[in-house]
mmCIF file of C-alpha atoms in Angstrom:
data_model
loop_
_atom_site.group_PDB
_atom_site.id
_atom_site.type_symbol
_atom_site.label_atom_id
_atom_site.label_comp_id
_atom_site.label_asym_id
_atom_site.label_seq_id
_atom_site.Cartn_x
_atom_site.Cartn_y
_atom_site.Cartn_z
ATOM 1 C CA MET A 1362 -0.067 0.387 0.255
ATOM 2 C CA THR A 1363 1.591 3.323 -1.038
ATOM 3 C CA VAL A 1364 0.489 6.272 0.941
ATOM 4 C CA PRO A 1365 0.417 9.844 -1.280
ATOM 5 C CA THR A 1366 1.532 11.673 2.230
ATOM 6 C CA ASN A 1367 4.193 12.346 3.953
ATOM 7 C CA GLN A 1368 4.925 10.573 7.263
ATOM 8 C CA GLN A 1369 3.878 13.162 9.761
ATOM 9 C CA GLN A 1370 0.365 14.621 7.916
ATOM 10 C CA PHE A 1371 -0.672 10.528 7.844
ATOM 11 C CA LEU A 1372 -0.555 10.529 11.729
ATOM 12 C CA ALA A 1373 -1.728 13.227 12.639
ATOM 13 C CA ASN A 1374 -5.490 12.540 10.950
ATOM 14 C CA THR A 1375 -6.746 10.810 14.331
ATOM 15 C CA HIS A 1376 -7.764 7.482 12.203
ATOM 16 C CA ASN A 1377 -5.373 7.135 10.555
ATOM 17 C CA LYS A 1378 -3.100 6.704 13.092
ATOM 18 C CA SER A 1379 -5.095 4.197 15.062
ATOM 19 C CA ARG A 1380 -5.425 1.807 11.575
ATOM 20 C CA PHE A 1381 -2.480 1.801 11.365
ATOM 21 C CA ILE A 1382 -1.683 1.102 15.034
ATOM 22 C CA SER A 1383 -4.032 -2.330 14.899
ATOM 23 C CA MET A 1384 -3.129 -3.347 11.604
ATOM 24 C CA LEU A 1385 0.565 -3.046 12.449
ATOM 25 C CA SER A 1386 -0.339 -4.659 15.453
ATOM 26 C CA GLU A 1387 -1.873 -8.076 13.824
ATOM 27 C CA LYS A 1388 1.423 -7.289 11.789
ATOM 28 C CA LEU A 1389 3.357 -8.420 14.649
ATOM 29 C CA LYS A 1390 1.341 -10.842 16.608
ATOM 30 C CA ALA A 1391 1.401 -13.079 13.794
ATOM 31 C CA ALA A 1392 4.920 -12.864 13.497
ATOM 32 C CA ASP A 1393 4.745 -13.298 17.250
ATOM 33 C CA ILE A 1394 6.383 -10.754 18.633
ATOM 34 C CA PHE A 1395 5.785 -8.879 21.849
ATOM 35 C CA VAL A 1396 2.565 -6.287 21.177
ATOM 36 C CA LYS A 1397 2.009 -4.222 23.668
ATOM 37 C CA GLN A 1398 0.008 -0.616 23.147
ATOM 38 C CA ALA A 1399 -0.088 2.801 25.254
ATOM 39 C CA ASN A 1400 -3.348 3.908 25.735
ATOM 40 C CA ASN A 1401 -1.332 8.102 26.468
ATOM 41 C CA ASP A 1402 2.176 8.794 26.350
ATOM 42 C CA ALA A 1403 4.433 5.248 25.097
ATOM 43 C CA ASP A 1404 7.323 6.189 27.204
ATOM 44 C CA VAL A 1405 6.759 5.276 30.400
ATOM 45 C CA LEU A 1406 5.453 1.706 29.439
ATOM 46 C CA ILE A 1407 8.428 1.711 27.377
ATOM 47 C CA ILE A 1408 10.486 0.954 30.374
ATOM 48 C CA GLU A 1409 8.199 -0.162 32.324
ATOM 49 C CA THR A 1410 7.968 -2.866 29.185
ATOM 50 C CA ALA A 1411 12.721 -3.100 29.095
ATOM 51 C CA LEU A 1412 12.816 -3.778 32.905
ATOM 52 C CA GLU A 1413 10.023 -6.647 33.173
ATOM 53 C CA LYS A 1414 11.540 -8.565 30.042
ATOM 54 C CA PHE A 1415 15.458 -7.775 31.177
ATOM 55 C CA ASN A 1416 17.084 -10.681 32.026
ATOM 56 C CA LYS A 1417 21.126 -11.771 31.645
ATOM 57 C CA ASN A 1418 20.811 -10.973 28.504
ATOM 58 C CA THR A 1419 21.995 -7.359 26.975
ATOM 59 C CA THR A 1420 19.350 -4.987 26.493
ATOM 60 C CA ILE A 1421 18.591 -2.035 24.105
ATOM 61 C CA VAL A 1422 15.658 0.663 23.752
ATOM 62 C CA VAL A 1423 15.800 2.563 20.960
ATOM 63 C CA GLY A 1424 13.899 6.317 21.068
ATOM 64 C CA GLU A 1425 14.123 9.187 19.343
ATOM 65 C CA TYR A 1426 13.794 10.814 22.780
ATOM 66 C CA VAL A 1427 15.503 12.408 26.108
ATOM 67 C CA ASP A 1428 12.480 11.614 28.146
ATOM 68 C CA LEU A 1429 13.030 7.162 27.508
ATOM 69 C CA LEU A 1430 16.794 7.922 28.707
ATOM 70 C CA ILE A 1431 15.693 10.012 31.517
ATOM 71 C CA ILE A 1432 12.480 7.134 32.857
ATOM 72 C CA LEU A 1433 14.947 4.933 32.448
ATOM 73 C CA THR A 1434 18.136 6.241 34.482
ATOM 74 C CA ALA A 1435 14.959 6.647 37.219
ATOM 75 C CA ARG A 1436 13.509 4.107 37.118
ATOM 76 C CA THR A 1437 16.607 0.746 35.688
ATOM 77 C CA PRO A 1438 17.346 -0.790 39.346
ATOM 78 C CA THR A 1439 21.412 0.341 40.508
ATOM 79 C CA ASP A 1440 22.248 -3.501 39.825
ATOM 80 C CA ARG A 1441 21.282 -3.686 36.452
ATOM 81 C CA ILE A 1442 22.474 -2.291 33.381
ATOM 82 C CA ILE A 1443 20.264 -0.984 29.943
ATOM 83 C CA TYR A 1444 20.581 0.936 27.512
ATOM 84 C CA PHE A 1445 19.540 3.537 24.966
ATOM 85 C CA LEU A 1446 20.292 3.743 21.268
ATOM 86 C CA LYS A 1447 19.417 6.829 20.047
ATOM 87 C CA PRO A 1448 18.998 6.052 16.100
ATOM 88 C CA GLY A 1449 21.353 9.500 14.038
ATOM 89 C CA LYS A 1450 19.828 10.784 11.081
ATOM 90 C CA ALA A 1451 22.024 12.735 9.264
ATOM 91 C CA GLN A 1452 24.899 14.754 10.165
ATOM 92 C CA ILE A 1453 24.133 13.259 14.179
ATOM 93 C CA GLU A 1454 25.095 10.435 14.671
ATOM 94 C CA THR A 1455 23.790 7.956 16.641
ATOM 95 C CA LYS A 1456 23.859 7.736 20.241
ATOM 96 C CA MET A 1457 24.770 4.759 22.988
ATOM 97 C CA TYR A 1458 23.929 5.680 26.326
ATOM 98 C CA SER A 1459 23.201 4.023 29.078
ATOM 99 C CA SER A 1460 21.064 3.035 32.331
ATOM 100 C CA GLN A 1461 24.483 3.294 34.657
ATOM 101 C CA SER A 1462 25.523 7.194 32.880
ATOM 102 C CA LEU A 1463 25.356 9.207 35.883
ATOM 103 C CA THR A 1464 26.071 7.231 38.441
ATOM 104 C CA SER A 1465 29.445 10.332 39.332
ATOM 105 C CA TYR A 1466 25.579 12.018 40.409
ATOM 106 C CA PRO A 1467 25.661 10.931 43.753
ATOM 107 C CA LYS A 1468 21.729 10.414 44.350
ATOM 108 C CA CYS A 1469 20.962 10.713 41.285
ATOM 109 C CA GLN A 1470 18.706 9.100 39.993
ATOM 110 C CA ALA A 1471 16.492 9.372 42.668
ATOM 111 C CA HIS A 1472 16.221 12.917 41.494
ATOM 112 C CA ILE A 1473 16.607 12.504 37.933
ATOM 113 C CA LEU A 1474 13.111 13.304 36.672
ATOM 114 C CA PHE A 1475 12.459 16.330 39.287
ATOM 115 C CA LEU A 1476 15.709 17.490 37.844
ATOM 116 C CA HIS A 1477 14.299 16.824 33.708
ATOM 117 C CA ALA A 1478 11.016 18.580 34.769
ATOM 118 C CA ILE A 1479 12.620 22.066 36.226
ATOM 119 C CA THR A 1480 15.310 22.384 33.849
ATOM 120 C CA GLY A 1481 12.453 22.118 31.388
ATOM 121 C CA TYR A 1482 13.374 19.849 28.567
ATOM 122 C CA ASP A 1483 11.307 17.527 28.969
ATOM 123 C CA THR A 1484 7.645 17.044 26.760
ATOM 124 C CA THR A 1485 5.211 17.651 29.902
ATOM 125 C CA SER A 1486 7.376 21.281 29.702
ATOM 126 C CA ALA A 1487 5.506 22.737 25.945
ATOM 127 C CA PHE A 1488 2.347 23.151 29.394
ATOM 128 C CA PHE A 1489 4.781 26.393 30.379
ATOM 129 C CA LYS A 1490 5.874 27.141 26.337
ATOM 130 C CA ARG A 1491 8.718 25.100 25.989
ATOM 131 C CA ASP A 1492 10.336 22.393 24.720
ATOM 132 C CA GLU A 1493 13.599 20.919 23.830
ATOM 133 C CA ASP A 1494 14.335 23.440 21.001
ATOM 134 C CA ALA A 1495 13.595 26.421 23.424
ATOM 135 C CA TYR A 1496 17.645 25.780 24.577
ATOM 136 C CA ASP A 1497 20.723 26.357 24.232
ATOM 137 C CA ILE A 1498 23.131 24.922 27.239
ATOM 138 C CA ASN A 1499 26.662 25.954 27.544
ATOM 139 C CA GLU A 1500 27.704 23.106 29.659
ATOM 140 C CA ASP A 1501 30.002 25.456 31.677
ATOM 141 C CA ILE A 1502 26.652 27.615 32.813
ATOM 142 C CA PHE A 1503 25.066 24.911 32.986
ATOM 143 C CA ASP A 1504 26.106 23.213 37.132
ATOM 144 C CA PRO A 1505 23.998 19.677 37.603
ATOM 145 C CA SER A 1506 24.631 19.847 40.688
ATOM 146 C CA PHE A 1507 23.534 22.474 42.032
ATOM 147 C CA PHE A 1508 20.449 21.070 40.801
ATOM 148 C CA LEU A 1509 20.755 18.476 42.837
ATOM 149 C CA GLU A 1510 21.492 20.101 45.606
ATOM 150 C CA GLN A 1511 18.085 21.989 45.037
ATOM 151 C CA SER A 1512 15.706 18.449 44.328
ATOM 152 C CA ILE A 1513 18.124 17.366 47.726
ATOM 153 C CA GLU A 1514 17.247 20.357 49.985
ATOM 154 C CA ILE A 1515 13.405 20.462 48.480
ATOM 155 C CA GLN A 1516 13.114 16.528 48.800
ATOM 156 C CA GLN A 1517 13.825 17.265 52.535
ATOM 157 C CA GLN A 1518 12.287 19.856 53.177
ATOM 158 C CA GLY A 1519 9.305 18.190 52.343
ATOM 159 C CA GLU A 1520 10.009 14.905 54.475
ATOM 160 C CA GLU A 1521 10.186 17.148 57.254
ATOM 161 C CA GLU A 1522 6.401 19.577 56.570
ATOM 162 C CA GLU A 1523 5.298 15.608 56.114
ATOM 163 C CA SER A 1524 7.170 14.962 59.463
ATOM 164 C CA GLU A 1525 4.893 17.273 61.660
ATOM 165 C CA VAL A 1526 1.860 16.851 60.184
ATOM 166 C CA THR A 1527 2.382 12.651 61.014
ATOM 167 C CA VAL A 1528 3.512 13.778 64.890
#
Protein backbone atom coordinates (compact mmCIF):
# COMPACT_ATOMS: atom_id res chain seq x y z
CA MET A 1 0.00 0.00 0.00
CA THR A 2 1.40 3.40 -0.98
CA VAL A 3 0.40 6.44 1.06
CA PRO A 4 0.20 9.65 -1.03
CA THR A 5 1.35 11.89 1.83
CA ASN A 6 4.26 12.26 4.22
CA GLN A 7 4.47 10.48 7.57
CA GLN A 8 3.74 13.56 9.69
CA GLN A 9 0.56 14.45 7.77
CA PHE A 10 -0.60 10.84 7.71
CA LEU A 11 -0.16 10.34 11.46
CA ALA A 12 -1.68 13.74 12.30
CA ASN A 13 -5.04 12.24 11.29
CA THR A 14 -6.18 10.28 14.38
CA HIS A 15 -8.21 7.82 12.29
CA ASN A 16 -5.16 7.03 10.10
CA LYS A 17 -2.95 6.69 13.17
CA SER A 18 -5.38 4.34 14.92
CA ARG A 19 -5.81 2.13 11.84
CA PHE A 20 -2.05 2.02 11.26
CA ILE A 21 -1.35 1.00 14.87
CA SER A 22 -4.03 -1.72 14.71
CA MET A 23 -2.71 -3.07 11.42
CA LEU A 24 0.90 -3.01 12.63
CA SER A 25 -0.05 -4.75 15.90
CA GLU A 26 -1.89 -7.50 14.01
CA LYS A 27 1.07 -8.09 11.68
CA LEU A 28 3.56 -8.22 14.55
CA LYS A 29 1.38 -10.59 16.60
CA ALA A 30 0.94 -12.81 13.53
CA ALA A 31 4.74 -13.00 13.35
CA ASP A 32 4.75 -14.06 17.03
CA ILE A 33 6.25 -10.75 18.19
CA PHE A 34 5.26 -9.48 21.64
CA VAL A 35 3.06 -6.34 21.41
CA LYS A 36 1.89 -3.90 24.09
CA GLN A 37 -0.11 -0.81 23.23
CA ALA A 38 -0.13 2.29 25.43
CA ASN A 39 -3.39 4.12 26.02
CA ASN A 40 -1.62 7.46 26.31
CA ASP A 41 2.04 8.46 26.28
CA ALA A 42 4.12 5.34 25.66
CA ASP A 43 7.40 6.43 27.31
CA VAL A 44 6.76 4.87 30.73
CA LEU A 45 5.26 1.72 29.19
CA ILE A 46 8.34 1.30 26.97
CA ILE A 47 10.71 1.47 29.95
CA GLU A 48 8.52 -0.72 32.18
CA THR A 49 8.39 -3.33 29.41
CA ALA A 50 12.19 -3.21 29.01
CA LEU A 51 12.54 -3.78 32.76
CA GLU A 52 10.02 -6.66 32.69
CA LYS A 53 11.79 -8.32 29.76
CA PHE A 54 15.27 -7.72 31.18
CA ASN A 55 17.33 -10.83 31.75
CA LYS A 56 21.01 -11.65 31.62
CA ASN A 57 21.13 -10.67 27.94
CA THR A 58 21.77 -7.15 26.76
CA THR A 59 18.60 -5.04 26.67
CA ILE A 60 18.46 -1.98 24.41
CA VAL A 61 15.66 0.59 24.16
CA VAL A 62 15.66 2.41 20.83
CA GLY A 63 14.09 5.86 20.69
CA GLU A 64 14.33 9.44 19.54
CA TYR A 65 13.63 11.40 22.72
CA VAL A 66 15.65 12.08 25.85
CA ASP A 67 12.55 11.43 27.98
CA LEU A 68 13.11 7.69 27.48
CA LEU A 69 16.68 7.92 28.77
CA ILE A 70 15.56 9.95 31.79
CA ILE A 71 12.82 7.45 32.70
CA LEU A 72 15.26 4.59 32.06
CA THR A 73 17.82 6.17 34.42
CA ALA A 74 15.20 6.81 37.11
CA ARG A 75 13.56 3.38 37.05
CA THR A 76 16.34 0.90 36.33
CA PRO A 77 17.64 -0.82 39.49
CA THR A 78 21.34 -0.18 40.08
CA ASP A 79 22.17 -3.87 39.68
CA ARG A 80 20.97 -3.81 36.06
CA ILE A 81 22.24 -2.06 32.96
CA ILE A 82 19.84 -1.28 30.14
CA TYR A 83 21.01 0.70 27.13
CA PHE A 84 19.30 3.51 25.23
CA LEU A 85 20.10 3.85 21.52
CA LYS A 86 19.28 7.14 19.84
CA PRO A 87 19.48 6.59 16.06
CA GLY A 88 21.36 9.18 14.06
CA LYS A 89 19.88 11.27 11.27
CA ALA A 90 21.69 12.96 8.41
CA GLN A 91 24.76 14.64 9.98
CA ILE A 92 23.94 13.51 13.54
CA GLU A 93 25.59 10.24 14.56
CA THR A 94 23.89 7.40 16.42
CA LYS A 95 24.44 7.58 20.20
CA MET A 96 24.33 4.85 22.85
CA TYR A 97 23.71 5.59 26.54
CA SER A 98 23.48 3.40 29.62
CA SER A 99 20.96 3.48 32.46
CA GLN A 100 24.04 4.01 34.63
CA SER A 101 25.46 6.93 32.62
CA LEU A 102 24.98 9.33 35.53
CA THR A 103 26.34 7.18 38.36
CA SER A 104 29.14 9.69 38.89
CA TYR A 105 26.48 12.00 40.37
CA PRO A 106 25.47 10.56 43.76
CA LYS A 107 21.71 10.44 44.34
CA CYS A 108 21.06 11.40 40.72
CA GLN A 109 18.73 8.46 40.10
CA ALA A 110 16.41 9.58 42.91
CA HIS A 111 16.15 13.11 41.53
CA ILE A 112 16.55 12.81 37.75
CA LEU A 113 12.83 13.10 36.97
CA PHE A 114 12.51 16.26 39.04
CA LEU A 115 15.68 17.73 37.54
CA HIS A 116 14.47 16.93 34.05
CA ALA A 117 11.17 18.68 34.70
CA ILE A 118 12.55 21.86 36.30
CA THR A 119 15.18 22.39 33.64
CA GLY A 120 12.47 22.40 30.98
CA TYR A 121 13.74 19.47 28.97
CA ASP A 122 10.73 17.22 29.46
CA THR A 123 7.85 17.16 27.00
CA THR A 124 5.49 18.15 29.80
CA SER A 125 7.22 21.53 29.79
CA ALA A 126 5.32 22.23 26.59
CA PHE A 127 2.56 23.39 28.96
CA PHE A 128 4.91 26.19 29.92
CA LYS A 129 5.76 27.01 26.29
CA ARG A 130 9.15 25.31 26.56
CA ASP A 131 10.60 22.40 24.68
CA GLU A 132 13.91 20.71 24.01
CA ASP A 133 14.64 23.00 21.06
CA ALA A 134 14.02 26.16 23.10
CA TYR A 135 17.28 25.77 25.01
CA ASP A 136 20.89 25.89 24.02
CA ILE A 137 22.58 25.22 27.33
CA ASN A 138 26.33 25.47 27.53
CA GLU A 139 27.84 23.03 30.03
CA ASP A 140 29.83 25.90 31.55
CA ILE A 141 26.61 27.63 32.56
CA PHE A 142 24.51 24.56 33.41
CA ASP A 143 25.79 22.95 36.59
CA PRO A 144 23.86 19.71 37.30
CA SER A 145 25.20 19.60 40.86
CA PHE A 146 23.38 22.88 41.62
CA PHE A 147 20.05 21.39 40.53
CA LEU A 148 20.78 18.16 42.39
CA GLU A 149 21.51 20.09 45.60
CA GLN A 150 18.28 22.08 45.17
CA SER A 151 16.33 18.90 44.52
CA ILE A 152 17.69 17.24 47.68
CA GLU A 153 16.91 20.36 49.73
CA ILE A 154 13.32 20.46 48.44
CA GLN A 155 12.89 16.75 49.18
CA GLN A 156 14.22 17.20 52.73
CA GLN A 157 11.87 20.14 53.34
CA GLY A 158 8.97 18.00 52.13
CA GLU A 159 9.98 15.16 54.46
CA GLU A 160 10.22 17.59 57.40
CA GLU A 161 6.76 19.01 56.63
CA GLU A 162 5.38 15.47 56.31
CA SER A 163 6.78 14.43 59.70
CA GLU A 164 5.33 17.58 61.33
CA VAL A 165 1.88 16.73 59.98
CA THR A 166 1.97 13.07 61.07
CA VAL A 167 3.18 13.78 64.65
